[in-house]
Coordinates of C-alpha atoms in Angstrom, one line a residue:
X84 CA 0.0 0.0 0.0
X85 CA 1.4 3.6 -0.5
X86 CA 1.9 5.3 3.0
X87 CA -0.8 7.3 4.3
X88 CA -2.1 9.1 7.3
X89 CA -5.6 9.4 9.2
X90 CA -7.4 13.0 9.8
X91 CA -10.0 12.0 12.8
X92 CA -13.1 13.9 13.6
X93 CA -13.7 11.9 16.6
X94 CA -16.5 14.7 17.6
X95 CA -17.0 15.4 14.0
X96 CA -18.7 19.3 13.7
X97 CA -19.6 19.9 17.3
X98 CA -17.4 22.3 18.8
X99 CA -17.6 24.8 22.2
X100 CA -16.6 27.6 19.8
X101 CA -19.2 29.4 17.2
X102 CA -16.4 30.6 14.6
X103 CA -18.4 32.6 11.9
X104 CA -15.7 31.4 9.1
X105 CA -15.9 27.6 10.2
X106 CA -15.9 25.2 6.9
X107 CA -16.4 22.7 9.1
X108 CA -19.7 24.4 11.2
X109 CA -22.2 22.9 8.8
X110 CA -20.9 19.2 8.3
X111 CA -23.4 18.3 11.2
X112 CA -25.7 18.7 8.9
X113 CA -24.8 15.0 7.3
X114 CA -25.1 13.4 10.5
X115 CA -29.4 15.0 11.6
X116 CA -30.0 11.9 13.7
X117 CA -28.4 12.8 16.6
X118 CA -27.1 16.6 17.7
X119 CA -24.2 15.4 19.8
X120 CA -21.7 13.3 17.9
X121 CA -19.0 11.4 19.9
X122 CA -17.2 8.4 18.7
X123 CA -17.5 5.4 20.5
X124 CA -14.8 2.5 21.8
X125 CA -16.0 -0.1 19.2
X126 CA -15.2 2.5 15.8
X127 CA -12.3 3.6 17.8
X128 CA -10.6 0.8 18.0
X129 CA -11.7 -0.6 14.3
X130 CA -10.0 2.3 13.2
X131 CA -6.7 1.9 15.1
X132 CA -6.3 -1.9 15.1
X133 CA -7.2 -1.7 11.3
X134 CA -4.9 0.7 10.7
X135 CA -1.9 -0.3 12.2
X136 CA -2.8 -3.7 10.7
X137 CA -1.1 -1.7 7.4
X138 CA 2.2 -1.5 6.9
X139 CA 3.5 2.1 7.2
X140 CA 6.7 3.7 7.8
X141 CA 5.0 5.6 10.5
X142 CA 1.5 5.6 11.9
X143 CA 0.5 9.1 12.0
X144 CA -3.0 10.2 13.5
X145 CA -4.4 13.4 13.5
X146 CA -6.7 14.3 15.5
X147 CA -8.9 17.2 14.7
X148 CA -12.7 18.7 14.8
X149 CA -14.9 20.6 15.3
X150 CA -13.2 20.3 18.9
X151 CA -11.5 17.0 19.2
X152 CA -10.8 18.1 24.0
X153 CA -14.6 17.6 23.7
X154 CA -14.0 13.7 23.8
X155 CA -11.8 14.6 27.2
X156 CA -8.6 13.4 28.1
X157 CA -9.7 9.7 28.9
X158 CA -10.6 8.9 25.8
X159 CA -7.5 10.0 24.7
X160 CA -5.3 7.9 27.2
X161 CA -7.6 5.2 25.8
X162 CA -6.0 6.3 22.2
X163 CA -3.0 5.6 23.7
X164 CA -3.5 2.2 25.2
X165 CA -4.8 0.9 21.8
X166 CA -1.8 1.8 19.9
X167 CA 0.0 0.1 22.7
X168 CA -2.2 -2.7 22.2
X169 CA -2.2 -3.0 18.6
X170 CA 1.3 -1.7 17.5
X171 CA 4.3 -4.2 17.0
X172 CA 7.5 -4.0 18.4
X173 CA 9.7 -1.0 16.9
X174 CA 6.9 0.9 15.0
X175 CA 6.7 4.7 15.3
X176 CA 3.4 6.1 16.0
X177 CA 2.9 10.0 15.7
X178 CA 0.2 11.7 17.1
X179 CA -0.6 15.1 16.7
X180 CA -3.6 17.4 17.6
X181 CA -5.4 20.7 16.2
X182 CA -7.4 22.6 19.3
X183 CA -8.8 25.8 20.1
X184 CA -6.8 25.4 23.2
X185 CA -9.9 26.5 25.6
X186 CA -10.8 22.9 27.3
X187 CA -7.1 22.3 27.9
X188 CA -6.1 22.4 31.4
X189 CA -2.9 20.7 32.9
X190 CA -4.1 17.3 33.8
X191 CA -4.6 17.4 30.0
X192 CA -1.9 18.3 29.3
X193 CA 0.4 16.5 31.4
X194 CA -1.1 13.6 28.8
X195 CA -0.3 14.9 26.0
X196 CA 3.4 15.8 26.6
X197 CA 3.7 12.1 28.2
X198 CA 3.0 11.0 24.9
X199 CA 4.6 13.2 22.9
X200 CA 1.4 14.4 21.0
X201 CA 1.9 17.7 18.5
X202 CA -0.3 20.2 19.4
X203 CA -1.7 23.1 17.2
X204 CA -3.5 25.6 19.0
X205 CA -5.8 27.9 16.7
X206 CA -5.0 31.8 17.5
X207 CA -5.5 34.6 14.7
X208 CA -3.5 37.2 16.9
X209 CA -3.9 39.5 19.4
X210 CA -7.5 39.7 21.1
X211 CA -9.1 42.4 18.8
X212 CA -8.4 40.5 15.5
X213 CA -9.0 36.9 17.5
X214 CA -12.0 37.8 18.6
X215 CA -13.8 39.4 15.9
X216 CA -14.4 35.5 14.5
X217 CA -13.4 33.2 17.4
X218 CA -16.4 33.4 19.7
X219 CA -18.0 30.8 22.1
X220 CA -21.4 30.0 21.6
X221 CA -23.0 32.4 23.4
X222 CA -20.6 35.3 21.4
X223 CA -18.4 35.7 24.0
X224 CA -14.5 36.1 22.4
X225 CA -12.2 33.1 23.4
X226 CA -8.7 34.9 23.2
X227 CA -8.2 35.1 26.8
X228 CA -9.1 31.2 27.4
X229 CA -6.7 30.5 24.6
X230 CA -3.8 32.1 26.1
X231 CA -4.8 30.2 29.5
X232 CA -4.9 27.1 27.6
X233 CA -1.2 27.9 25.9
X234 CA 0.0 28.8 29.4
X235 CA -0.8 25.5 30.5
X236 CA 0.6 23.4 27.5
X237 CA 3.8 25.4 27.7
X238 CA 4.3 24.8 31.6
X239 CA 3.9 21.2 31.3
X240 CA 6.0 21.2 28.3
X241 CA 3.7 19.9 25.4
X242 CA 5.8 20.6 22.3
X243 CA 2.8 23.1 20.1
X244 CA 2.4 25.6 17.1
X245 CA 0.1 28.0 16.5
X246 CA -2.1 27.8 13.8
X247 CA -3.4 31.6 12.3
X248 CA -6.2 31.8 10.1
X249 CA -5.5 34.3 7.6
X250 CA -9.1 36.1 7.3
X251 CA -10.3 39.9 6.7
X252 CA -10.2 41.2 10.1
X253 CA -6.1 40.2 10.7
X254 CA -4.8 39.9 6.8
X255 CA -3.8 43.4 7.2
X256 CA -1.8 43.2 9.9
X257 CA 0.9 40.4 9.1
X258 CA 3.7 42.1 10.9
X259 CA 1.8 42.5 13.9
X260 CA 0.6 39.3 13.8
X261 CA 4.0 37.9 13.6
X262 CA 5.9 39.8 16.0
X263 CA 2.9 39.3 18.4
X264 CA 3.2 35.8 17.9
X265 CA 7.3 36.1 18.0
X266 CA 7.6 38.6 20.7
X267 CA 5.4 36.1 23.0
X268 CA 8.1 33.3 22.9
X269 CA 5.3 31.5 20.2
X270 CA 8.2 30.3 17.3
X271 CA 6.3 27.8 15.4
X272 CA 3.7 29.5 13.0
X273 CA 1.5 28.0 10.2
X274 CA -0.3 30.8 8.3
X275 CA -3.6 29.8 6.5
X276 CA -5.7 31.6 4.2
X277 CA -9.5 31.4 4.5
X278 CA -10.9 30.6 1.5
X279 CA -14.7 30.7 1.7
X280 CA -17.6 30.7 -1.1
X281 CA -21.4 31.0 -1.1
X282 CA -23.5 28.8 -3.3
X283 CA -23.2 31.0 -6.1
X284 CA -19.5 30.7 -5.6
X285 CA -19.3 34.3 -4.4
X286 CA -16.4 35.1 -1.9
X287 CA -17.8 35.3 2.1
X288 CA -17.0 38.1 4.0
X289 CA -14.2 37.0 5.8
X290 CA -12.3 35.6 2.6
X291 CA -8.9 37.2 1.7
X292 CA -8.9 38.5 -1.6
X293 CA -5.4 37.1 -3.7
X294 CA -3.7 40.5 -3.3
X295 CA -4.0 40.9 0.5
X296 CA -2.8 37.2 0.5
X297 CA 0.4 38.3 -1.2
X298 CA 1.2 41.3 0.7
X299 CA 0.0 39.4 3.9
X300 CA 2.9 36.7 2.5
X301 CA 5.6 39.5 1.8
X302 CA 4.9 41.5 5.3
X303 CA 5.7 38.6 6.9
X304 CA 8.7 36.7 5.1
X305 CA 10.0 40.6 5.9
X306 CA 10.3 40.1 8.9
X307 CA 11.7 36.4 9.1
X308 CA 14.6 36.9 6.9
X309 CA 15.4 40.0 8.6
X310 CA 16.5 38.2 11.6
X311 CA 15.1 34.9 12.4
X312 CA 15.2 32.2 9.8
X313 CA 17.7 30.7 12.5
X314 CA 14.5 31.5 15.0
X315 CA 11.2 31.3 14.2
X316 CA 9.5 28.2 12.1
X317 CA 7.5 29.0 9.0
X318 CA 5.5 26.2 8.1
X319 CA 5.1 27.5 4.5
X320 CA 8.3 28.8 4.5
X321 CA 10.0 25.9 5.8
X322 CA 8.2 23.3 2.8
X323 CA 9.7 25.9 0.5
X324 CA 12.8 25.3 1.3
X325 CA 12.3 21.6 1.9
X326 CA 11.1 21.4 -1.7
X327 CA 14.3 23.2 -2.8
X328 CA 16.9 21.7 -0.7
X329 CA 15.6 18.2 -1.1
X330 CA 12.8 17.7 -3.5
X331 CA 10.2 16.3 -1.3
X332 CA 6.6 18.1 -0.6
X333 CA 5.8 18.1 3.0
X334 CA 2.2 19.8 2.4
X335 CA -1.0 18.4 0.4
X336 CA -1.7 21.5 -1.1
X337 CA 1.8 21.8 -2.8
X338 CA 1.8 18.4 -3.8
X339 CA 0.5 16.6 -7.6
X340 CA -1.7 14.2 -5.7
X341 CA -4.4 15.0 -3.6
X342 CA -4.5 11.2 -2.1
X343 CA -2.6 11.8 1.0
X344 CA -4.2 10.7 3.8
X345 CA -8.0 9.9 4.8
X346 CA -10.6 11.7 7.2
X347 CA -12.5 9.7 9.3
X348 CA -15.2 11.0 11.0
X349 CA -16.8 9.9 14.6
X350 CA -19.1 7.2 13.0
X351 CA -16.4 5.7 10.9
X352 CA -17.4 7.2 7.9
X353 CA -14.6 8.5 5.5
X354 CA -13.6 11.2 3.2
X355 CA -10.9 12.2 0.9
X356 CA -10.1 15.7 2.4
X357 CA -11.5 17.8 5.2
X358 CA -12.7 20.2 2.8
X359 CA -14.8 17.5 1.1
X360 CA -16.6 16.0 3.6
X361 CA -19.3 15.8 1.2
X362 CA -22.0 12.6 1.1
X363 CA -21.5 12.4 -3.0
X364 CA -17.6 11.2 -1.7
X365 CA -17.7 9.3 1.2
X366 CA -15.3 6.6 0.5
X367 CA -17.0 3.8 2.8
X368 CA -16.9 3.0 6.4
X369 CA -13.9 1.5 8.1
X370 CA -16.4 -0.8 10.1
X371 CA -17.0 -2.4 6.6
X372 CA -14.5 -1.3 4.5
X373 CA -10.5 -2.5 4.5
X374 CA -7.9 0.2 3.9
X375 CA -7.0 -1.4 1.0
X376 CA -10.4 -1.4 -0.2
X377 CA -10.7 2.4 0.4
X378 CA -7.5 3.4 -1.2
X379 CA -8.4 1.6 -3.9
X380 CA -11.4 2.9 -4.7
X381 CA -11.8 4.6 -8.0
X382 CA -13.8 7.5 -6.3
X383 CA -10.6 8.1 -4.0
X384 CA -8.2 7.9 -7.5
X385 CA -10.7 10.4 -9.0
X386 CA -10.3 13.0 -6.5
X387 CA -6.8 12.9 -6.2
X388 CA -6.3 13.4 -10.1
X389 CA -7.9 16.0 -9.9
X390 CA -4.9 18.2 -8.3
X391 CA -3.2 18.4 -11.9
X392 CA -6.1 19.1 -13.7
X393 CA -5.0 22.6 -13.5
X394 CA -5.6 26.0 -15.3
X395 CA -3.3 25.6 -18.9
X396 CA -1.8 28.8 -17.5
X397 CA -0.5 27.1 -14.5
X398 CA 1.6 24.7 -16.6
X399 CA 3.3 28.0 -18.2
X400 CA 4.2 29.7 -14.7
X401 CA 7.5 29.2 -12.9
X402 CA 6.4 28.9 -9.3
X403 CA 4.1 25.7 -9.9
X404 CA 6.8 23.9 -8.3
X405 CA 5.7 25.0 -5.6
X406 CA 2.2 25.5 -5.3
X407 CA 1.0 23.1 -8.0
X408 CA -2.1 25.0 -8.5
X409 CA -3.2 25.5 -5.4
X410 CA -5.3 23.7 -3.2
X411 CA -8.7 22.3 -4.8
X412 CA -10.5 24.1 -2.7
X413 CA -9.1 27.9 -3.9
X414 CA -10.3 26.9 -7.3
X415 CA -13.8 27.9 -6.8
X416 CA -15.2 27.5 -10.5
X417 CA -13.8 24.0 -10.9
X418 CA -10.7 21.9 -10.6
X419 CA -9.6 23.6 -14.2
X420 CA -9.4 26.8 -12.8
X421 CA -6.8 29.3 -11.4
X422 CA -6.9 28.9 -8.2
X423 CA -8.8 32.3 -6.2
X424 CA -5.3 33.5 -4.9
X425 CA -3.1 32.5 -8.1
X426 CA -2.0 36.6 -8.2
X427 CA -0.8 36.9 -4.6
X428 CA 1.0 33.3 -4.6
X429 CA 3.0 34.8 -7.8
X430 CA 3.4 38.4 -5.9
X431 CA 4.6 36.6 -3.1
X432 CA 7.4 33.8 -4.4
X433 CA 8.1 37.0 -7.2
X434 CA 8.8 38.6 -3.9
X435 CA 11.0 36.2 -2.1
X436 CA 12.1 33.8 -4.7
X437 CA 15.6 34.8 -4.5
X438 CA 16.3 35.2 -1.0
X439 CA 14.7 31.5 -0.2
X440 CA 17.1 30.0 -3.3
X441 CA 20.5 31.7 -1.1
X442 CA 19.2 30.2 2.2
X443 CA 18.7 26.9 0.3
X444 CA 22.2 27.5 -0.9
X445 CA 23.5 27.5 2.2
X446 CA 21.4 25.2 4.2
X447 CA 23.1 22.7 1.5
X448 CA 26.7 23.8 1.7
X449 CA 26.3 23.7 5.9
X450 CA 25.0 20.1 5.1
X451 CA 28.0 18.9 3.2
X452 CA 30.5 21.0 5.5
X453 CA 28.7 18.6 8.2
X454 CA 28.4 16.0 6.8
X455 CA 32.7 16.1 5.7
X456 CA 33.3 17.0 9.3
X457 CA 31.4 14.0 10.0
X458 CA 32.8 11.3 7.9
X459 CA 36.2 12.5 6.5
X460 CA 37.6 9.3 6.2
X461 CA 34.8 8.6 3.8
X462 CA 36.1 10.8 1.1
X463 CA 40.1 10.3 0.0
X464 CA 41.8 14.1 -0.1
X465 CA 42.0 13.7 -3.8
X466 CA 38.6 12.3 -4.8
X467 CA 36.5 15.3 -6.6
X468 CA 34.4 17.2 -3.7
X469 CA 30.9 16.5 -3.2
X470 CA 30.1 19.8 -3.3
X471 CA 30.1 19.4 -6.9
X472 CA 32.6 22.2 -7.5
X473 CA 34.8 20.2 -10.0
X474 CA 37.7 20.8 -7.6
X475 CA 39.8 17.9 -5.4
X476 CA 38.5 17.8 -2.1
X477 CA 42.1 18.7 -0.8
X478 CA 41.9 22.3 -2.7
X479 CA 38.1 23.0 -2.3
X480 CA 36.0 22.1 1.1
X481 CA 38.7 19.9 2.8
X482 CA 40.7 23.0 3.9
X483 CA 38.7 24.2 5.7
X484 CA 37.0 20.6 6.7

């Protein structure tokens, strides 16, 4: 089987939080029959003990929502005691999960860092931008509990990023947002755009337009090459460079292939993406279904094709290295299209390009300097250097090796 990775919605929509710009908020409408949605021992174990049944290089389980810390932190020692239970000797299981941080207190997360989980913790920025969209149920703003729920997580030593939805109330203040963010001890930052249509395809309220996106991009990768690509972790910026320095996509939406992992929602339903939990692609249900059978499945093949399918202009454009048209769901009209921010990913990597091709530079040459220091009895003083200079090693990196 080609490796792949579980996206859970163990609560599937239901959430403590009313955010306005939600994709997720309506989903509960696929599930009417009951208005609390909780997954229960016997689909939580199918869906461990089937998976790790599979042969992967790691078993990695995502755990998401809606509001996943709804389930509480038993069910997620009970997580734990099934991977224990199922997993062979040797195997590396990776859990990680994506919160709004407001239900976390320590005993919670004295869990989580015992076993290693990756936390994200959803924060658009300081409390006027936050709390514009990120409101409880009753429309009270969260900001305050999320910093409570950080404070905890950082004094018990859970290892966590921050996750910022890009949307119209903070995509004009990306430096603020960053130094905010970096200025709080907060170093590991994933920037997403919200991306939201009507059914007549019209852009929501709170969706970024593509040149606010770009200068949102710039204002930002401004300040991180200033002073802190040695500092502060940019997921984007960081699979840039990944892709540069070693060929290999480490997001979905920069990818050729939209068949990356599977979503599987409380019931044991599953779905291709997050953004298509949608009835006309449910895949099956992993209390009937194999893993085989469901990666197979021609619907699943379909949907990840569809990633190429791009706009002929893309094909022509030199950053589709790195963006491959976008994700599916910024290509409102159809999979053919340019994707709804196409003009601020080009303002952007026009922007930066050059200064993320020197720091790939470099991150290489450190790599082989290491890697001689490392192992010098590996390469004879007057074998040509693998730096790929032309030069003997003697006369090129081994002087200074």
């Amino acid at each position: 089987m080609k490796p792949f990775s579980l996206l859970i919605k163990p609560t599937s929509a239901d959430c403590n939080l009313h955010c306005e710009y939600c994709f997720y908020l309506d989903r509960h409408t696929l599930y009417p029959e009951s208005k609390r949605h909780r997954m229960s021992d016997d689909v939580l174990e199918q869906m461990i003990s089937g998976y790790m049944s599979t042969r992967q290089p790691q078993y990695i389980f995502n755990w998401q929502g809606g509001e996943p810390t709804l389930m509480g932190a038993t069910f997620f020692r009970k997580v734990i005691q099934l991977q224990q239970k199922y997993g062979k000797s040797g195997v590396s299981v990776a859990n990680s999960l994506q919160t709004n941080a407001t239900l976390i207190d320590d005993k919670f997360a004295q869990l989580l860092a015992e076993y290693n989980f990756l936390v994200g913790v959803s924060l658009d920025g300081p409390a006027d931008v936050h709390d514009r969209y990120r409101l409880t149920i009753k429309g009270r703003g969260s900001h305050r509990d999320v910093l409570n729920g950080i404070k905890c997580l950082t004094r018990n030593k859970v290892d966590f990023n921050i996750l910022i939805l890009v949307n119209s109330a903070n995509v004009g203040k990306g430096r603020e947002i960053y130094r905010y963010l970096r200025d709080m001890g907060l170093l590991y930052h994933q920037y997403i755009p919200c991306v939201e249509f009507d059914g007549n395809n019209e852009p929501m309220p709170f969706t970024v337009t593509a040149e606010d996106w770009g200068i949102f991009l710039c204002d930002i990768f401004d300040e991180w090459i200033r002073t802190d690509t040695r500092k502060v972790s940019v997921r984007l910026f960081d699979s840039i460079l990944m892709k540069m320095v070693e060929n290999i996509y480490c997001e979905c939406s920069m990818d050729r292939n939209c068949c990356q992992y599977f979503v599987v929602e409380y019931n044991g339903d599953v779905y291709p993406c997050d953004f298509y939990v949608e009835s006309d692609l449910k895949l099956g249900n992993i209390m009937e279904d194999s893993w085989e059978a469901l990666q197979q499945s021609p619907r699943y093949a379909a949907f990840g094709q569809q990633k190429t399918a791009w706009d002929p202009a893309c094909s022509a454009c030199e950053y589709l290295p790195y963006c491959s048209g976008d994700c599916l769901k910024h290509r409102p009209n159809s999979p053919q299209g340019l994707s709804w921010l196409c003009a601020g990913w080009k303002q952007f990597y026009q922007h930066s390009i050059s200064d993320f091709r020197r720091l790939a530079s470099s991150i290489i040459k450190e790599r082989r300097q290491q890697d001689l220091r490392e192992r010098p009895s590996d390469i004879g003083r007057n074998r040509p250097c693998p730096c790929g200079s032309g030069k003997k090693y003697k006369k090129c990196c081994g002087q200074t090796a």
